C-alpha cells in the first residue's frame, strides 16, 4: 500500500479583513483576518509530488502587504527535496498564487483539470475583469507549452494519478477546481486548497467571495466531506490555523501526516 508523508509549507502571509474571506456582509466583516499562502509536499516510497506552486518572487514583490518569507523551491530545499526530484506537480486550479513557480519543476508532469485550462483560455477569462489579476499570463503560457510537449495530464473528474494520490473535480471556486486526496498513516486526507480557503468556510458553510458558482462552492464542501476520513482530515488552502491544528516541523511547516 502506498502511503504518503504530507507537509503544508507556508511561504507567505498577508493581513486582510474577514469581509474579504466570507461571502455576505456581517457585523465582523471589518475584523482583521490574516491569510496564509501554502504549497503542499507529498512523498511516498515511489513518488515526490508537489501540490500547487505558490507565488514567484517577481509577482510577490508587486503584491502590497505580502510578507514573502521564501520561494517555494527554497522551502522544499529545507526538507531536502530538490525541484528536479519532483515527478508530479498537481495544480488545484490556475490562480496566480498556485501556479507561480510551476516552471521551476523541470522534470515534473503537471496535473490539471481539462475544464480549468479550457476556462482560462476561453473568452470569459478575458472578458471578466476580475480574472485578469487572478491569472498570471506567463504561467498559463508555460503550461500550454508544457501541454504541447506532452508534460500535462489533463484530468476530467476523478482520477488516480499515482498509487495513493487521487484528484477530484469539485469546481465552485473556479470552473476546474480540483482537490487532492492522499492515503496516509492517519487515513485519507484531503487537500482542499481554495475549495475551502479557511476552516470556517467549510465548517460554517460560508463560501469565500471569489467564486465561479455559488452552488458549486457548496457542492464542493459536500464532496470534500464525503471523501475525507473525517473533518480533521481536511486541510484548507489559506488558513494560518493549519500550523496550529497539525504539529509543526518548523514555524512555517506543518506535518499533516508522517
Ligand atoms: Zn484561488
Ligand atoms: Zn489561493
GROMACS .gro file of C-alpha atoms and ligand atoms in nm:
model
  260
    1UNK     CA    1   0.000   0.000   0.000
    2UNK     CA    2   0.131   0.339  -0.097
    3UNK     CA    3   0.128   0.587   0.185
    4UNK     CA    4   0.229   0.948   0.165
    5UNK     CA    5   0.400   1.175   0.411
    6UNK     CA    6   0.238   1.515   0.368
    7UNK     CA    7   0.355   1.863   0.462
    8UNK     CA    8   0.191   2.205   0.439
    9UNK     CA    9   0.456   2.469   0.371
   10UNK     CA   10   0.375   2.834   0.435
   11UNK     CA   11   0.576   3.070   0.216
   12UNK     CA   12   0.389   3.399   0.270
   13UNK     CA   13   0.124   3.581   0.474
   14UNK     CA   14  -0.088   3.891   0.421
   15UNK     CA   15  -0.309   4.089   0.658
   16UNK     CA   16  -0.669   4.120   0.542
   17UNK     CA   17  -1.023   4.151   0.678
   18UNK     CA   18  -1.293   3.896   0.741
   19UNK     CA   19  -1.516   4.067   0.486
   20UNK     CA   20  -1.267   3.963   0.216
   21UNK     CA   21  -1.289   3.598   0.316
   22UNK     CA   22  -1.656   3.523   0.380
   23UNK     CA   23  -1.939   3.573   0.135
   24UNK     CA   24  -2.205   3.817   0.253
   25UNK     CA   25  -2.168   4.110   0.490
   26UNK     CA   26  -2.189   4.057   0.865
   27UNK     CA   27  -2.100   4.258   1.173
   28UNK     CA   28  -1.749   4.108   1.186
   29UNK     CA   29  -1.658   4.198   0.825
   30UNK     CA   30  -1.415   4.470   0.941
   31UNK     CA   31  -1.218   4.248   1.179
   32UNK     CA   32  -0.857   4.165   1.085
   33UNK     CA   33  -0.815   3.819   0.932
   34UNK     CA   34  -0.475   3.701   0.810
   35UNK     CA   35  -0.438   3.484   0.502
   36UNK     CA   36  -0.152   3.237   0.471
   37UNK     CA   37  -0.008   3.107   0.144
   38UNK     CA   38   0.099   2.744   0.116
   39UNK     CA   39   0.230   2.478  -0.110
   40UNK     CA   40   0.199   2.111  -0.015
   41UNK     CA   41   0.454   1.831  -0.044
   42UNK     CA   42   0.359   1.461  -0.060
   43UNK     CA   43   0.626   1.190  -0.055
   44UNK     CA   44   0.579   0.813  -0.087
   45UNK     CA   45   0.831   0.534  -0.147
   46UNK     CA   46   0.800   0.591  -0.520
   47UNK     CA   47   0.683   0.946  -0.576
   48UNK     CA   48   0.758   1.305  -0.483
   49UNK     CA   49   0.462   1.527  -0.559
   50UNK     CA   50   0.416   1.900  -0.510
   51UNK     CA   51   0.061   2.029  -0.488
   52UNK     CA   52   0.044   2.388  -0.613
   53UNK     CA   53   0.349   2.606  -0.661
   54UNK     CA   54   0.276   2.932  -0.485
   55UNK     CA   55   0.386   3.276  -0.599
   56UNK     CA   56   0.712   3.357  -0.775
   57UNK     CA   57   0.939   3.633  -0.633
   58UNK     CA   58   0.862   3.888  -0.906
   59UNK     CA   59   0.486   3.872  -0.863
   60UNK     CA   60   0.527   3.859  -0.485
   61UNK     CA   61   0.720   4.187  -0.488
   62UNK     CA   62   0.426   4.355  -0.662
   63UNK     CA   63   0.163   4.246  -0.405
   64UNK     CA   64   0.102   4.516  -0.146
   65UNK     CA   65   0.135   4.393   0.209
   66UNK     CA   66   0.253   4.043   0.120
   67UNK     CA   67   0.509   3.907   0.366
   68UNK     CA   68   0.700   3.674   0.137
   69UNK     CA   69   0.921   3.453   0.354
   70UNK     CA   70   1.080   3.230   0.095
   71UNK     CA   71   1.042   3.095  -0.254
   72UNK     CA   72   0.861   2.760  -0.263
   73UNK     CA   73   1.170   2.592  -0.410
   74UNK     CA   74   1.387   2.720  -0.125
   75UNK     CA   75   1.128   2.596   0.124
   76UNK     CA   76   1.141   2.249  -0.032
   77UNK     CA   77   1.520   2.251  -0.011
   78UNK     CA   78   1.483   2.284   0.366
   79UNK     CA   79   1.306   1.946   0.350
   80UNK     CA   80   1.589   1.802   0.137
   81UNK     CA   81   1.371   1.800  -0.174
   82UNK     CA   82   1.516   1.949  -0.491
   83UNK     CA   83   1.287   2.075  -0.768
   84UNK     CA   84   1.445   1.819  -1.006
   85UNK     CA   85   1.330   1.532  -0.782
   86UNK     CA   86   0.961   1.622  -0.811
   87UNK     CA   87   0.787   1.387  -1.056
   88UNK     CA   88   0.434   1.535  -1.046
   89UNK     CA   89   0.303   1.884  -0.983
   90UNK     CA   90  -0.071   1.888  -0.918
   91UNK     CA   91  -0.224   2.229  -0.984
   92UNK     CA   92  -0.553   2.250  -0.796
   93UNK     CA   93  -0.650   2.549  -1.012
   94UNK     CA   94  -0.473   2.818  -1.211
   95UNK     CA   95  -0.494   3.128  -0.988
   96UNK     CA   96  -0.162   3.316  -0.973
   97UNK     CA   97  -0.092   3.216  -0.613
   98UNK     CA   98  -0.094   2.846  -0.708
   99UNK     CA   99   0.098   2.846  -1.040
  100UNK     CA  100   0.377   3.096  -0.973
  101UNK     CA  101   0.678   2.862  -0.968
  102UNK     CA  102   0.543   2.575  -1.181
  103UNK     CA  103   0.817   2.632  -1.437
  104UNK     CA  104   1.085   2.556  -1.175
  105UNK     CA  105   0.986   2.186  -1.169
  106UNK     CA  106   1.150   2.087  -1.494
  107UNK     CA  107   1.113   1.709  -1.461
  108UNK     CA  108   0.754   1.709  -1.340
  109UNK     CA  109   0.433   1.618  -1.515
  110UNK     CA  110   0.163   1.873  -1.443
  111UNK     CA  111  -0.185   1.754  -1.342
  112UNK     CA  112  -0.466   1.996  -1.431
  113UNK     CA  113  -0.839   1.956  -1.491
  114UNK     CA  114  -0.926   1.998  -1.857
  115UNK     CA  115  -1.213   2.234  -1.771
  116UNK     CA  116  -0.969   2.462  -1.585
  117UNK     CA  117  -0.740   2.505  -1.887
  118UNK     CA  118  -1.045   2.540  -2.112
  119UNK     CA  119  -1.186   2.816  -1.894
  120UNK     CA  120  -0.870   3.024  -1.874
  121UNK     CA  121  -0.822   3.004  -2.250
  122UNK     CA  122  -1.187   3.092  -2.317
  123UNK     CA  123  -1.329   3.438  -2.399
  124UNK     CA  124  -1.480   3.458  -2.048
  125UNK     CA  125  -1.139   3.478  -1.888
  126UNK     CA  126  -1.051   3.794  -2.079
  127UNK     CA  127  -1.399   3.943  -2.063
  128UNK     CA  128  -1.447   3.916  -1.684
  129UNK     CA  129  -1.227   4.193  -1.545
  130UNK     CA  130  -1.153   4.022  -1.211
  131UNK     CA  131  -0.991   3.728  -1.386
  132UNK     CA  132  -0.706   3.933  -1.529
  133UNK     CA  133  -0.540   3.972  -1.189
  134UNK     CA  134  -0.619   3.616  -1.081
  135UNK     CA  135  -0.427   3.460  -1.369
  136UNK     CA  136  -0.057   3.506  -1.449
  137UNK     CA  137  -0.037   3.504  -1.827
  138UNK     CA  138   0.323   3.380  -1.834
  139UNK     CA  139   0.231   3.081  -1.616
  140UNK     CA  140  -0.064   2.996  -1.840
  141UNK     CA  141   0.157   3.021  -2.149
  142UNK     CA  142   0.414   2.793  -1.984
  143UNK     CA  143   0.150   2.533  -1.902
  144UNK     CA  144   0.008   2.547  -2.256
  145UNK     CA  145   0.358   2.493  -2.392
  146UNK     CA  146   0.410   2.205  -2.149
  147UNK     CA  147   0.085   2.053  -2.268
  148UNK     CA  148   0.206   2.075  -2.629
  149UNK     CA  149   0.520   1.888  -2.521
  150UNK     CA  150   0.326   1.608  -2.351
  151UNK     CA  151   0.407   1.719  -1.996
  152UNK     CA  152   0.047   1.768  -1.878
  153UNK     CA  153  -0.202   1.508  -1.761
  154UNK     CA  154  -0.542   1.662  -1.827
  155UNK     CA  155  -0.794   1.519  -1.585
  156UNK     CA  156  -1.170   1.506  -1.637
  157UNK     CA  157  -1.333   1.447  -1.300
  158UNK     CA  158  -1.184   1.196  -1.055
  159UNK     CA  159  -0.853   1.030  -1.136
  160UNK     CA  160  -0.585   0.831  -0.958
  161UNK     CA  161  -0.254   0.993  -1.054
  162UNK     CA  162  -0.016   0.759  -0.871
  163UNK     CA  163  -0.092   0.491  -0.612
  164UNK     CA  164  -0.231   0.663  -0.302
  165UNK     CA  165  -0.296   1.001  -0.466
  166UNK     CA  166  -0.615   1.096  -0.647
  167UNK     CA  167  -0.762   1.421  -0.773
  168UNK     CA  168  -1.130   1.512  -0.763
  169UNK     CA  169  -1.301   1.780  -0.970
  170UNK     CA  170  -1.514   1.994  -0.740
  171UNK     CA  171  -1.550   2.326  -0.926
  172UNK     CA  172  -1.713   2.611  -0.734
  173UNK     CA  173  -1.414   2.837  -0.665
  174UNK     CA  174  -1.305   2.803  -1.030
  175UNK     CA  175  -1.452   2.606  -1.320
  176UNK     CA  176  -1.196   2.327  -1.296
  177UNK     CA  177  -1.103   2.341  -0.927
  178UNK     CA  178  -0.975   2.001  -0.810
  179UNK     CA  179  -0.891   1.875  -0.461
  180UNK     CA  180  -0.632   1.610  -0.377
  181UNK     CA  181  -0.691   1.301  -0.165
  182UNK     CA  182  -0.389   1.124  -0.019
  183UNK     CA  183  -0.359   0.790   0.159
  184UNK     CA  184  -0.152   0.844   0.472
  185UNK     CA  185  -0.070   0.683   0.806
  186UNK     CA  186  -0.365   0.872   0.957
  187UNK     CA  187  -0.608   0.773   0.679
  188UNK     CA  188  -0.745   0.958   0.376
  189UNK     CA  189  -0.671   1.327   0.396
  190UNK     CA  190  -0.797   1.591   0.153
  191UNK     CA  191  -0.600   1.896   0.050
  192UNK     CA  192  -0.893   2.127  -0.019
  193UNK     CA  193  -0.681   2.417  -0.145
  194UNK     CA  194  -0.913   2.704  -0.241
  195UNK     CA  195  -1.225   2.486  -0.238
  196UNK     CA  196  -1.212   2.594   0.130
  197UNK     CA  197  -0.964   2.874   0.195
  198UNK     CA  198  -1.023   2.866   0.571
  199UNK     CA  199  -1.159   2.607   0.816
  200UNK     CA  200  -1.451   2.843   0.872
  201UNK     CA  201  -1.558   2.831   0.507
  202UNK     CA  202  -1.631   2.458   0.515
  203UNK     CA  203  -1.711   2.422   0.886
  204UNK     CA  204  -1.965   2.706   0.892
  205UNK     CA  205  -2.086   2.652   0.533
  206UNK     CA  206  -1.980   3.004   0.427
  207UNK     CA  207  -1.820   3.036   0.083
  208UNK     CA  208  -1.520   3.256   0.010
  209UNK     CA  209  -1.636   3.554  -0.201
  210UNK     CA  210  -1.417   3.484  -0.505
  211UNK     CA  211  -1.602   3.206  -0.681
  212UNK     CA  212  -1.715   3.078  -1.016
  213UNK     CA  213  -2.053   2.946  -0.897
  214UNK     CA  214  -2.209   2.970  -0.552
  215UNK     CA  215  -2.393   2.638  -0.578
  216UNK     CA  216  -2.074   2.471  -0.697
  217UNK     CA  217  -1.891   2.602  -0.392
  218UNK     CA  218  -2.145   2.442  -0.157
  219UNK     CA  219  -2.135   2.117  -0.357
  220UNK     CA  220  -1.756   2.122  -0.324
  221UNK     CA  221  -1.788   2.141   0.057
  222UNK     CA  222  -2.012   1.832   0.046
  223UNK     CA  223  -1.778   1.638  -0.181
  224UNK     CA  224  -1.473   1.716   0.032
  225UNK     CA  225  -1.650   1.594   0.346
  226UNK     CA  226  -1.752   1.279   0.161
  227UNK     CA  227  -1.402   1.180   0.053
  228UNK     CA  228  -1.207   1.280   0.368
  229UNK     CA  229  -1.197   1.031   0.655
  230UNK     CA  230  -1.322   1.297   0.900
  231UNK     CA  231  -1.341   1.677   0.933
  232UNK     CA  232  -0.995   1.660   1.094
  233UNK     CA  233  -0.863   1.512   0.768
  234UNK     CA  234  -0.946   1.826   0.565
  235UNK     CA  235  -0.667   2.078   0.503
  236UNK     CA  236  -0.784   2.423   0.390
  237UNK     CA  237  -0.586   2.630   0.142
  238UNK     CA  238  -0.505   2.961   0.313
  239UNK     CA  239  -0.571   2.919   0.686
  240UNK     CA  240  -0.292   3.010   0.932
  241UNK     CA  241  -0.461   2.768   1.176
  242UNK     CA  242  -0.327   2.469   0.979
  243UNK     CA  243   0.000   2.535   1.162
  244UNK     CA  244  -0.182   2.512   1.496
  245UNK     CA  245  -0.405   2.214   1.427
  246UNK     CA  246  -0.117   2.000   1.300
  247UNK     CA  247   0.227   1.955   1.458
  248UNK     CA  248   0.495   2.189   1.331
  249UNK     CA  249   0.825   2.073   1.190
  250UNK     CA  250   0.939   2.437   1.169
  251UNK     CA  251   0.749   2.765   1.231
  252UNK     CA  252   0.629   2.752   0.869
  253UNK     CA  253   0.591   2.379   0.801
  254UNK     CA  254   0.307   2.164   0.936
  255UNK     CA  255   0.328   1.785   0.935
  256UNK     CA  256  -0.013   1.677   0.804
  257UNK     CA  257   0.085   1.309   0.810
  258UNK     CA  258   0.419   1.144   0.883
  259LIG    ZN1  259  -0.792   3.055  -0.590
  260LIG    ZN1  260  -0.533   3.074  -0.342
   0.00000   0.00000   0.00000
